[in-house]
CSV table of C-alpha atoms in Angstrom, one decimal:
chain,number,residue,atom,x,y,z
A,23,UNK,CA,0.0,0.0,0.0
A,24,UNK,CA,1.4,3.5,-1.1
A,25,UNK,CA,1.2,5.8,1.7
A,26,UNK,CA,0.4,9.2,0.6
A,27,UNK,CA,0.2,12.5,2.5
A,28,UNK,CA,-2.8,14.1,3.3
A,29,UNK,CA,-1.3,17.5,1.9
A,30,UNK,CA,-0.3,18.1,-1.6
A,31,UNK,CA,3.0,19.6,-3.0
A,32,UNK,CA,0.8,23.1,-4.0
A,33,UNK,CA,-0.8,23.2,-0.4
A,34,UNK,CA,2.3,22.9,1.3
A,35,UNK,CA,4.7,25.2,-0.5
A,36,UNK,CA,1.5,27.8,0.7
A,37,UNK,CA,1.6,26.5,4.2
A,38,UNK,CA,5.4,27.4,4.2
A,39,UNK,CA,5.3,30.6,3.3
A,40,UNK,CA,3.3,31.2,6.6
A,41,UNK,CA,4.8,28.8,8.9
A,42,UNK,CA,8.3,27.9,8.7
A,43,UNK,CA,9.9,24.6,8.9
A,44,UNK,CA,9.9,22.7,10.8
A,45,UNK,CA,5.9,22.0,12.3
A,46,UNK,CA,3.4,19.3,12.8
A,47,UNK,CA,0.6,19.6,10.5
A,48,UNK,CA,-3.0,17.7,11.4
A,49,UNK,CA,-5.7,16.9,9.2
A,50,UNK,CA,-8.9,18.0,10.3
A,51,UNK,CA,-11.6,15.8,8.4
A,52,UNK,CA,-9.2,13.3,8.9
A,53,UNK,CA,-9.5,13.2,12.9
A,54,UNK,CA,-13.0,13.6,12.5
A,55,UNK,CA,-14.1,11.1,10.1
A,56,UNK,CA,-12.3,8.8,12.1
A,57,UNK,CA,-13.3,10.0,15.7
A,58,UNK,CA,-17.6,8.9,13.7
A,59,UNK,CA,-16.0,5.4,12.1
A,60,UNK,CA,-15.0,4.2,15.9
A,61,UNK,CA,-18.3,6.1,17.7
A,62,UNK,CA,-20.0,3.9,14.9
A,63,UNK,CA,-17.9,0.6,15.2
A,64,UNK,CA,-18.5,0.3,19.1
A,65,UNK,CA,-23.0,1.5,18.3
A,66,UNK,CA,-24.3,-1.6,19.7
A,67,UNK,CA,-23.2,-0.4,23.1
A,68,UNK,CA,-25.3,1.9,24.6
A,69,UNK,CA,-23.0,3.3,27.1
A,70,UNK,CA,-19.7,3.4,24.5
A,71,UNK,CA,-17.4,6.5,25.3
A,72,UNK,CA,-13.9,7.0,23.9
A,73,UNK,CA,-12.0,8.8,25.9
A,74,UNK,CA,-8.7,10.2,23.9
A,75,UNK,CA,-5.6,9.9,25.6
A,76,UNK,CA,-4.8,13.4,26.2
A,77,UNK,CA,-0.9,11.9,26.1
A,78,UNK,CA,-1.4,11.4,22.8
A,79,UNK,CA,-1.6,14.6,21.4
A,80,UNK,CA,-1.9,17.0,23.9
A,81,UNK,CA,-3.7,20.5,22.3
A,82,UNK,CA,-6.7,22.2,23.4
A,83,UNK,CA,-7.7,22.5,19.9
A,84,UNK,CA,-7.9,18.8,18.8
A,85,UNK,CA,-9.2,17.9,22.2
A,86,UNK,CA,-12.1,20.8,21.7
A,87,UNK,CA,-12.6,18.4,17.9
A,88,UNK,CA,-13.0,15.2,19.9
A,89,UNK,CA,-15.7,16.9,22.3
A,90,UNK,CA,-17.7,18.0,19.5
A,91,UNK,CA,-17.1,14.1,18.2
A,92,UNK,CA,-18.6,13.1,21.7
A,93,UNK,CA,-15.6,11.7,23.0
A,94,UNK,CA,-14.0,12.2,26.8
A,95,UNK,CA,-10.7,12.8,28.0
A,96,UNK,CA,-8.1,10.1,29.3
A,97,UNK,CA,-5.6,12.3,31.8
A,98,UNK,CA,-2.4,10.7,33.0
A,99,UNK,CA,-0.9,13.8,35.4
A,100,UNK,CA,-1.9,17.1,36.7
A,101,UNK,CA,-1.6,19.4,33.7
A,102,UNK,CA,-3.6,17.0,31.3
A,103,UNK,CA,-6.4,17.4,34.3
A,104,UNK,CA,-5.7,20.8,34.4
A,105,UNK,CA,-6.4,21.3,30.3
A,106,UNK,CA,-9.0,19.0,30.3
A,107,UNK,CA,-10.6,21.0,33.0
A,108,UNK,CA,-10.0,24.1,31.3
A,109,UNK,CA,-11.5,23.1,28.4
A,110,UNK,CA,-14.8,22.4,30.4
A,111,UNK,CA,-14.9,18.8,30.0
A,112,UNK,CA,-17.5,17.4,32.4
A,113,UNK,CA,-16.5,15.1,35.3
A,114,UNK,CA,-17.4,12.1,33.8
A,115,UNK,CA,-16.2,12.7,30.8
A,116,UNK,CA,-12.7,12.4,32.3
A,117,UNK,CA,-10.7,9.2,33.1
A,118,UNK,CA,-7.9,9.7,35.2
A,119,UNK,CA,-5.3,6.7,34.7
A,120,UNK,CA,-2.4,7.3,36.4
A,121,UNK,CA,0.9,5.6,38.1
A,122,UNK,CA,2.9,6.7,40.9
A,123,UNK,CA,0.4,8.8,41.2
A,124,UNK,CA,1.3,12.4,43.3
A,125,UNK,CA,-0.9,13.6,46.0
A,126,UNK,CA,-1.5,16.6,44.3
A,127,UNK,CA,-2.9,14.8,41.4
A,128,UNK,CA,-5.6,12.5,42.7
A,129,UNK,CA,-6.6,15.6,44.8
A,130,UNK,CA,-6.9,17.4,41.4
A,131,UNK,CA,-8.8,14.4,40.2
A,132,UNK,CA,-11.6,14.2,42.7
A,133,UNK,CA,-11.7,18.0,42.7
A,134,UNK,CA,-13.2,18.0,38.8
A,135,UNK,CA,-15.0,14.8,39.7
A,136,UNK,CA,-12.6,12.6,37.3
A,137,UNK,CA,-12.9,8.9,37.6
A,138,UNK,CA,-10.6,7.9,38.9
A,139,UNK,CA,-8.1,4.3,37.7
A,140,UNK,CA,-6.2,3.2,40.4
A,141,UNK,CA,-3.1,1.7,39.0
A,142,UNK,CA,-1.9,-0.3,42.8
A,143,UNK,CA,-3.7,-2.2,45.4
A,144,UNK,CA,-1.3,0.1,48.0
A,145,UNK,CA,-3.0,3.7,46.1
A,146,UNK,CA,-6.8,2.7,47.9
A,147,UNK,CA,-5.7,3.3,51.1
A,148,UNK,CA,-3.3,6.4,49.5
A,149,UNK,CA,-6.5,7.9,47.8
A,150,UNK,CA,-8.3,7.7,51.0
A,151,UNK,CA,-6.0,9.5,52.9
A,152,UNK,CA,-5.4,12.1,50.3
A,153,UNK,CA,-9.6,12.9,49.3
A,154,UNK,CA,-10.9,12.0,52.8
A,155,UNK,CA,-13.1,9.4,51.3
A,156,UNK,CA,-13.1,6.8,48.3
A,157,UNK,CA,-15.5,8.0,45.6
A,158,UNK,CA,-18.6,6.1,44.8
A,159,UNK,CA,-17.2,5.8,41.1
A,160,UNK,CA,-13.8,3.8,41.1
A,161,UNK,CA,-11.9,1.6,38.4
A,162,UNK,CA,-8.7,-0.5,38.7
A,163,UNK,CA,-6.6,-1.5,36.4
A,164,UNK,CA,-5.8,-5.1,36.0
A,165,UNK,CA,-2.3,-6.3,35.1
A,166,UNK,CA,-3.0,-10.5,34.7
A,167,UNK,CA,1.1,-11.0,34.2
A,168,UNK,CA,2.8,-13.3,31.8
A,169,UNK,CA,2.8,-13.0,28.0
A,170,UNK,CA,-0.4,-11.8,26.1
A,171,UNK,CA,-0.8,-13.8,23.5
A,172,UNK,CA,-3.4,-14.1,20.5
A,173,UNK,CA,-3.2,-17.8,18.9
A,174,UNK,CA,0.4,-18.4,19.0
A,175,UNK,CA,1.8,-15.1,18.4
A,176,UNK,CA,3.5,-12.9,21.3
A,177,UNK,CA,1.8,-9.6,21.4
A,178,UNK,CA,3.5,-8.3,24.5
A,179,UNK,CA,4.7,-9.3,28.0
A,180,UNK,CA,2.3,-8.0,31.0
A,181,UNK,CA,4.7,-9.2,33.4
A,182,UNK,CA,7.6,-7.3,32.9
A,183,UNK,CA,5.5,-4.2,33.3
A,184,UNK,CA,4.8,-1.5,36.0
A,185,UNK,CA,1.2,-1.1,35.7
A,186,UNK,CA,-2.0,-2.6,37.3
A,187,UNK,CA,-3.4,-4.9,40.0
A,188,UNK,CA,-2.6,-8.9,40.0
A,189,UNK,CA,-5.9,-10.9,39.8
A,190,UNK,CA,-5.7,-11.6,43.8
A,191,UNK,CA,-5.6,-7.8,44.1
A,192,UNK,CA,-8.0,-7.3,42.0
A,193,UNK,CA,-10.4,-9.4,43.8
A,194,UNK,CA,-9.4,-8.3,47.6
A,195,UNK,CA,-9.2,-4.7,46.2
A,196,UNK,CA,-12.9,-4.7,45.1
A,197,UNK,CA,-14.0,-6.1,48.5
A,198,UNK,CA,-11.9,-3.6,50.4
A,199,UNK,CA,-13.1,-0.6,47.9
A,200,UNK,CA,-16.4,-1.9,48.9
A,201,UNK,CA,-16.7,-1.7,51.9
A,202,UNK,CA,-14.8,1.6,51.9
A,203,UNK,CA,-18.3,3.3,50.1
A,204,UNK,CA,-17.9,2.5,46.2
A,205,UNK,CA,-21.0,1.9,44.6
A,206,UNK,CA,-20.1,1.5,41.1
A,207,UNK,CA,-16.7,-0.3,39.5
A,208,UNK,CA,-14.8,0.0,36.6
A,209,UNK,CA,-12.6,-2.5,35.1
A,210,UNK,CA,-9.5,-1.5,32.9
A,211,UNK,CA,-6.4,-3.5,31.3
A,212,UNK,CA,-3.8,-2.2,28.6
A,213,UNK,CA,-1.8,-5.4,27.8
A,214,UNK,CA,-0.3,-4.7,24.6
A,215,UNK,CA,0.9,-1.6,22.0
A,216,UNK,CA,0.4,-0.5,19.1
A,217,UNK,CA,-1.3,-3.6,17.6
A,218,UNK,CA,-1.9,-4.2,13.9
A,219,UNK,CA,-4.3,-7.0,14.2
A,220,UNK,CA,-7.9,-7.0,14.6
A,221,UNK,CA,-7.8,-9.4,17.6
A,222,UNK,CA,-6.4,-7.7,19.9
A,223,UNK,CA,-9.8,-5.7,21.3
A,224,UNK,CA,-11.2,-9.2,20.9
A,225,UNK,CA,-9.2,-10.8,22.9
A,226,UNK,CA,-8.8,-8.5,25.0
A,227,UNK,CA,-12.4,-8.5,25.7
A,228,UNK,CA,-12.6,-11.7,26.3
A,229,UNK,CA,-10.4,-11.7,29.2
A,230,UNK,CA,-12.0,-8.7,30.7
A,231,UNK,CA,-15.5,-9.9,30.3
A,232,UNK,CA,-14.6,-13.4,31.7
A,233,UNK,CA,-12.7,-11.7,34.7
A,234,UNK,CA,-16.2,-9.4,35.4
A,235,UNK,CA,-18.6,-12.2,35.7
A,236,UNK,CA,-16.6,-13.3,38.3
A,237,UNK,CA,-15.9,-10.5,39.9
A,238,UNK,CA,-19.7,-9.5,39.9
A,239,UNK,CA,-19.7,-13.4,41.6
A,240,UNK,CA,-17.6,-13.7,43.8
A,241,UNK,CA,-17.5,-9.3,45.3
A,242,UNK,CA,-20.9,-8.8,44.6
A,243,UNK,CA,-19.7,-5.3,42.7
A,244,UNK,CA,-21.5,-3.9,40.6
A,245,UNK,CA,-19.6,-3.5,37.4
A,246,UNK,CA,-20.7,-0.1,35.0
A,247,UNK,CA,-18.0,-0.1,32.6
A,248,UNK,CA,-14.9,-2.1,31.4
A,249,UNK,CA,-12.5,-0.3,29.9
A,250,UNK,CA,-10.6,-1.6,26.9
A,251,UNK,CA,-8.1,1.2,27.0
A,252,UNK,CA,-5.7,1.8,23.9
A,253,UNK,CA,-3.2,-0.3,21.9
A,254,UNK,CA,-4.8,-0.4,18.4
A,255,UNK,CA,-1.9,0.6,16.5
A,256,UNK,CA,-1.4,2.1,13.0
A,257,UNK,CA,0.2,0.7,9.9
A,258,UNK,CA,3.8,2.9,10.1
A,259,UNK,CA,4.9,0.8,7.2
A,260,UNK,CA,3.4,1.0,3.6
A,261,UNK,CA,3.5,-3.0,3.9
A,262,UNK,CA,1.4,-3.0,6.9
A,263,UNK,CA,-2.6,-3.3,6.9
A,264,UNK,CA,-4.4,-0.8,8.5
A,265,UNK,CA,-6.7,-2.4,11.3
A,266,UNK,CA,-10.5,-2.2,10.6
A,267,UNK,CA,-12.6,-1.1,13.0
A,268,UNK,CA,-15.5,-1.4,12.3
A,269,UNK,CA,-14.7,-5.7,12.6
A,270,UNK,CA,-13.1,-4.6,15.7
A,271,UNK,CA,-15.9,-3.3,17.1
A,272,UNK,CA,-18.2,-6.8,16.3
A,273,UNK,CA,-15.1,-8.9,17.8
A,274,UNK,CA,-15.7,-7.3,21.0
A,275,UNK,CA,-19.6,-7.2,20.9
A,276,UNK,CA,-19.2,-11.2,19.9
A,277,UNK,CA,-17.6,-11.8,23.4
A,278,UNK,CA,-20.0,-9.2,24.8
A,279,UNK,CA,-22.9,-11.7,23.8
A,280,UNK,CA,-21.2,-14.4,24.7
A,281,UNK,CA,-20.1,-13.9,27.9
A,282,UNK,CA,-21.8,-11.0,29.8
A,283,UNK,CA,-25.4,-11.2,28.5
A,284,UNK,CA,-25.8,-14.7,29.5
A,285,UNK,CA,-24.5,-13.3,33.4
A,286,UNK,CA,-27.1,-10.8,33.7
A,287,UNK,CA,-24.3,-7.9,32.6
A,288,UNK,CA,-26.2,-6.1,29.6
A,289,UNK,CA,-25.8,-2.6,30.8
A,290,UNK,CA,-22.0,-2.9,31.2
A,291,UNK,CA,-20.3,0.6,29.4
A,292,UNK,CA,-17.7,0.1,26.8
A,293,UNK,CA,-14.9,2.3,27.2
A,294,UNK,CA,-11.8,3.1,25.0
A,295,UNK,CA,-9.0,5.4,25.3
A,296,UNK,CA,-7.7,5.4,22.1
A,297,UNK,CA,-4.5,7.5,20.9
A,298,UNK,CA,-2.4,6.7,18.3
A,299,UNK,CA,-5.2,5.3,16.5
A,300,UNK,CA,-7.2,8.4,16.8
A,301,UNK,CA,-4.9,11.1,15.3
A,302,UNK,CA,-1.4,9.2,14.4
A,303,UNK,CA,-2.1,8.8,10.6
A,304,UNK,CA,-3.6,12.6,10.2
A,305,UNK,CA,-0.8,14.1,12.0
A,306,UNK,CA,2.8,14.5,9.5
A,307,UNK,CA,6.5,16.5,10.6
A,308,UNK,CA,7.3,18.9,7.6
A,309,UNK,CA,10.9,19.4,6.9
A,310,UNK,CA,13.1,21.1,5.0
A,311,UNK,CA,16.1,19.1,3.2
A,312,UNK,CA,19.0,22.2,4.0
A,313,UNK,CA,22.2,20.3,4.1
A,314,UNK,CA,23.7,17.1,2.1
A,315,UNK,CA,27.0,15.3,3.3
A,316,UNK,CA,29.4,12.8,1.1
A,317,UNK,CA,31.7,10.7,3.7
A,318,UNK,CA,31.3,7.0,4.5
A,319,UNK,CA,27.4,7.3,3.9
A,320,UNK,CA,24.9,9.9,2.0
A,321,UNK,CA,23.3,12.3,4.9
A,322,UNK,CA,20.3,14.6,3.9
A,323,UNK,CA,20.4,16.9,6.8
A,324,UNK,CA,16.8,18.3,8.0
A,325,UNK,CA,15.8,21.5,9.6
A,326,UNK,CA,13.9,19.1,12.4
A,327,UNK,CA,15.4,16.8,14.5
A,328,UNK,CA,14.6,14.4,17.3
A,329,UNK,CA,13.2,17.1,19.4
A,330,UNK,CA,10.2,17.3,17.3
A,331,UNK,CA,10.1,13.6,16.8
A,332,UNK,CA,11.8,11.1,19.6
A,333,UNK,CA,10.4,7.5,18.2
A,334,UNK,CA,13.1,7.1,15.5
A,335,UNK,CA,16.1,7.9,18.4
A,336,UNK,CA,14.3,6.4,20.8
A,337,UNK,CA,13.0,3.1,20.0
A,338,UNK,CA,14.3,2.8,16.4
A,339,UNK,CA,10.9,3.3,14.8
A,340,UNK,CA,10.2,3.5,11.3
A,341,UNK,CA,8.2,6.8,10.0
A,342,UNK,CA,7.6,6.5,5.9
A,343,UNK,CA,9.5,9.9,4.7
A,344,UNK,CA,7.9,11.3,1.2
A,345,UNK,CA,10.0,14.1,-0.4
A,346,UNK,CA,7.4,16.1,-1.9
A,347,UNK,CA,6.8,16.4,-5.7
A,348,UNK,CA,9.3,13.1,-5.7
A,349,UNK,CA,7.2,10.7,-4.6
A,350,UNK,CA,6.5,9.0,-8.2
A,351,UNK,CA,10.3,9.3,-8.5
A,352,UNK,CA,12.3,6.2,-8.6
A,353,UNK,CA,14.0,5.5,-4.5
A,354,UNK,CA,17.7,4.7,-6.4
A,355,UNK,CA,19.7,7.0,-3.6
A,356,UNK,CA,20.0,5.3,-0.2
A,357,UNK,CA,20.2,8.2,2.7
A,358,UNK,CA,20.3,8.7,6.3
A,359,UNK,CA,18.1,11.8,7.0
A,360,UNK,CA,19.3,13.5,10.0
A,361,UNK,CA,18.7,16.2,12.1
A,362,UNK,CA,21.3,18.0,14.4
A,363,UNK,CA,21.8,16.7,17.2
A,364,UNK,CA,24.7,16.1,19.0
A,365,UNK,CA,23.5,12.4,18.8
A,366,UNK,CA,24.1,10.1,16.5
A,367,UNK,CA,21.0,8.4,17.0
A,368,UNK,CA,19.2,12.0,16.1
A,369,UNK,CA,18.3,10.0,12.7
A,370,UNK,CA,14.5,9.9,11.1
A,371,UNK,CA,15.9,7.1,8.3
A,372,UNK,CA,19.1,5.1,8.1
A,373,UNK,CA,19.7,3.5,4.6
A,374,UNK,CA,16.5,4.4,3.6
A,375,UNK,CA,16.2,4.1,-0.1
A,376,UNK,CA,14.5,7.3,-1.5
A,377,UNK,CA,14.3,9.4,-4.7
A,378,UNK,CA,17.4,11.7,-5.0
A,379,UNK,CA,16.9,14.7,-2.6
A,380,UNK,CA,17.8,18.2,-3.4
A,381,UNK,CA,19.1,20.8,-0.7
A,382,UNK,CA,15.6,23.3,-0.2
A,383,UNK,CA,13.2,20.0,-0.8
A,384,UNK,CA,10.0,19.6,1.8
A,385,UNK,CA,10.0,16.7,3.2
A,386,UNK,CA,6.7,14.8,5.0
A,387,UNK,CA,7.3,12.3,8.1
A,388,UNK,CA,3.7,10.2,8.5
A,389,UNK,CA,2.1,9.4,11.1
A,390,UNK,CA,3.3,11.7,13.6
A,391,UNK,CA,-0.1,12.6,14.5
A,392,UNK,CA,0.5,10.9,18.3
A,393,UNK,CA,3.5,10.6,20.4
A,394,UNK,CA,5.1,13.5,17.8
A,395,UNK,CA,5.3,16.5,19.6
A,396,UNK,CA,3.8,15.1,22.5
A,397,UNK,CA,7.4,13.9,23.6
A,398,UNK,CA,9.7,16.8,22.5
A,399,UNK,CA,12.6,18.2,24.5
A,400,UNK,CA,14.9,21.0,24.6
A,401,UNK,CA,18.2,19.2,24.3
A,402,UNK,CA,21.1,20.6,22.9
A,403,UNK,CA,18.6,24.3,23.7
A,404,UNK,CA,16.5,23.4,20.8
A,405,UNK,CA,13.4,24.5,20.3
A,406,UNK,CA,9.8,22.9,20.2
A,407,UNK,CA,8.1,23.6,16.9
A,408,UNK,CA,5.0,24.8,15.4
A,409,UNK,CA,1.7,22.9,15.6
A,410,UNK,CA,-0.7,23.8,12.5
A,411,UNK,CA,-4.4,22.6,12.0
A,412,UNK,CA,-5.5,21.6,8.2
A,413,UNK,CA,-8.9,22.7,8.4
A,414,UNK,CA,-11.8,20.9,6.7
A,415,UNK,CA,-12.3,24.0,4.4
A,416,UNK,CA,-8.4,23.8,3.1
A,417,UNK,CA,-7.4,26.9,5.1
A,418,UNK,CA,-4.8,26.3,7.8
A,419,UNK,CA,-5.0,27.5,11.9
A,420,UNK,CA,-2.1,27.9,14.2
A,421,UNK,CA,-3.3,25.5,17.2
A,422,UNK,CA,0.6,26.0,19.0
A,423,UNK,CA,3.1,28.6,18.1
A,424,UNK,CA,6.7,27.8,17.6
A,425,UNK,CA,8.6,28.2,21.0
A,426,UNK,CA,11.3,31.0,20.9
A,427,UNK,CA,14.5,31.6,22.8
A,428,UNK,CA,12.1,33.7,25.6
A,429,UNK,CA,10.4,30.5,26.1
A,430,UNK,CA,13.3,28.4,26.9
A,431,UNK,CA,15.0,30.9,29.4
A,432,UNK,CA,11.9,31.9,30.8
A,433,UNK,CA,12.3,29.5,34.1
A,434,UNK,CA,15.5,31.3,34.9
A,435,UNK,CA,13.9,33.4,37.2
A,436,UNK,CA,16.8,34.6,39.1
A,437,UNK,CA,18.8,35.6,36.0
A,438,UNK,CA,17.8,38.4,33.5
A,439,UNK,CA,19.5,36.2,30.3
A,440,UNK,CA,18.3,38.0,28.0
A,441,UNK,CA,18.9,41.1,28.9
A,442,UNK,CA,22.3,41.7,27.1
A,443,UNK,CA,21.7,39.1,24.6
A,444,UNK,CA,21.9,40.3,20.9
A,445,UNK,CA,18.2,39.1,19.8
């Protein structure tokens, strides 16, 4: 499958002469039309929410899009609460999942009436003591350990990570959260990322569903929603198939039938907290080709680097790279495109075979639309970029400006930096 941008050569030579390499660019209809396919997919369930994950993508503009798509908020620390707050989403509307968790921020929490996912068994008797009661409105999230698997393959290893309650906890933490004054439990699990499969919500499901019946049984809780959390992944490579889900959404209403109609459980909520899947595709990094270098390998030097997109340095991930008004061209030069760090690993492509790229060419990074600028730094003193909204309409919006030397020294309170600085 040819992966294409969502912008055209045209648009983005205008989009440059307002906003300068590099920024993040969304698309609009994009977000939207996919924020209706997965409100559709999960219709059979009456109480179905998707709550993004504010992580994710974390501007007020594209979280203002998803309210007006129906969709709630999933907060992991005190400043997502905070925007999410700001923005006047509604209590309910925001899930708090959260590890380690600060007093501060569960205080936060039950102060906007967020419900709230208690990652540990030890945080029940923490929240308690921090609120001054437990509220009537609690989920945990479950962590069964091992390897998830779906048929034979590996998906990811529970065990070896830091989040949720065992299944013994689970079980004594209901009882205990019982008889501290909840009323009405949630259920949550996140056992595997990024996914390109449509078994994973499935199976996942499954699990969850079986694990409610007998919690319901053997706690007598009474069980509201089960959250399915994220881990639907997008296709990164042009190989890869996109997951569909629209079958998604009938795996997990199979298991629903299956499993918690026949235990009495019909008005169990559905619950999601999609990211990456929600705006990764219809979010790109445009770049400007500015330096080329001939030693042991061919470089294309960029105007962005890591600090507007960590995954490549970070975990070696692969982001398609289409140098625009090329991308018919034959991919006979093999490059590393860099940007300039003092890292080595501050590399979007190593050995990446692409058409031959000329010094002043734009270049689009895909699927940057979650976990892009969300996770940029200020190594080395660079500066965050420019986030920029593709309206439905063509036109474009600023949704973040580009940070500026001001911004960066601006916490040096007790040092006036700029003040003789040649600006």
């Amino acid at each position: 499958m040819k992966k294409e941008p969502f912008v055209t050569k045209e648009q983005l030579e205008e989009i440059v002469k307002e906003y300068p390499t590099p920024f993040h660019l969304y698309d609009e209809k994009g977000i939207r039309a996919n924020a209706q396919a997965v409100k559709e997919a999960f219709s059979w369930n009456k109480g179905f929410k998707e709550y993004f994950a504010v992580k994710a993508t974390p501007n007020p503009f594209l979280l203002n899009i998803f309210k007006e798509c129906g969709c709630g908020c999933d907060c992991s620390s005190l400043t997502e609460l905070m925007l999410a707050d700001a923005l006047h989403f509604e209590g309910k509307d925001i899930m708090f999942s959260s590890n380690t968790t600060p007093a501060e921020e569960f205080q936060y929490a039950d102060k906007v009436n967020a419900i709230i996912n208690l990652d540990d068994f030890t945080h029940i008797d923490f929240l308690e003591k921090t609120i001054g009661h437990i509220p009537e409105t609690i989920s945990c999230r479950y962590n069964p350990g091992g390897l998830f698997k779906i048929s034979n393959s590996i998906m990811d290893n529970p065990g070896d990570a830091k989040y949720g309650f065992t299944t013994e906890q689970m079980f004594e933490g209901f009882k205990v959260l019982r008889q501290k004054g909840a009323r009405n439990f949630g259920i949550h699990a996140f056992l595997a990322s990024n996914t390109v499969t449509n078994e994973y919500y499935p199976t996942l499901a499954k699990s969850l569903f079986e694990l409610a019946v007998k919690l319901k049984e053997e706690t007598g809780a009474d069980i509201r929603f089960i959250n399915l959390s994220g881990g639907i992944g997008i296709p990164y490579r042009p190989e890869e198939e996109a997951n569909d889900i629209r079958a998604i959404g009938k795996g997990v209403r199979k298991a629903y039938e299956e499993i918690l109609l026949p235990a009495g459980m019909e008005d169990v909520a559905i619950y999601t907290e999609l990211g990456r899947f929600m705006t990764g595709p219809y979010g790109c990094l445009v770049t400007k080709a500015i330096h080329e270098k001939h030693t042991h390998k061919e470089y294309i030097g960029c105007d962005a680097c890591a600090v507007n997109l960590m995954r490549p340095a970070m975990y070696g991930a692969y982001h398609h790279i289409t140098v625009m008004g090329k991308d018919n061209g034959v991919c006979d030069h093999k490059y590393d495109i860099t940007g300039s760090l003092c890292e080595n690993n501050d590399k979007f492509a190593v050995d990446r075979m692409l058409p031959k790229i000329d010094v002043g060419d734009l270049l689009v990074i895909h699927d940057t639309g979650a976990h892009g600028f969300s996770m940029g730094y200020n190594y080395n003193g660079k500066l965050k970029s420019a986030e920029v909204l593709l309206k439905e309409d063509g036109s474009t919006q600023l949704i973040r400006r580009a940070e500026t030397p001001k911004d960066y020294f601006a916490t040096f309170d007790c040092f006036d930096i700029l003040k003789d600085m040649k600006m």
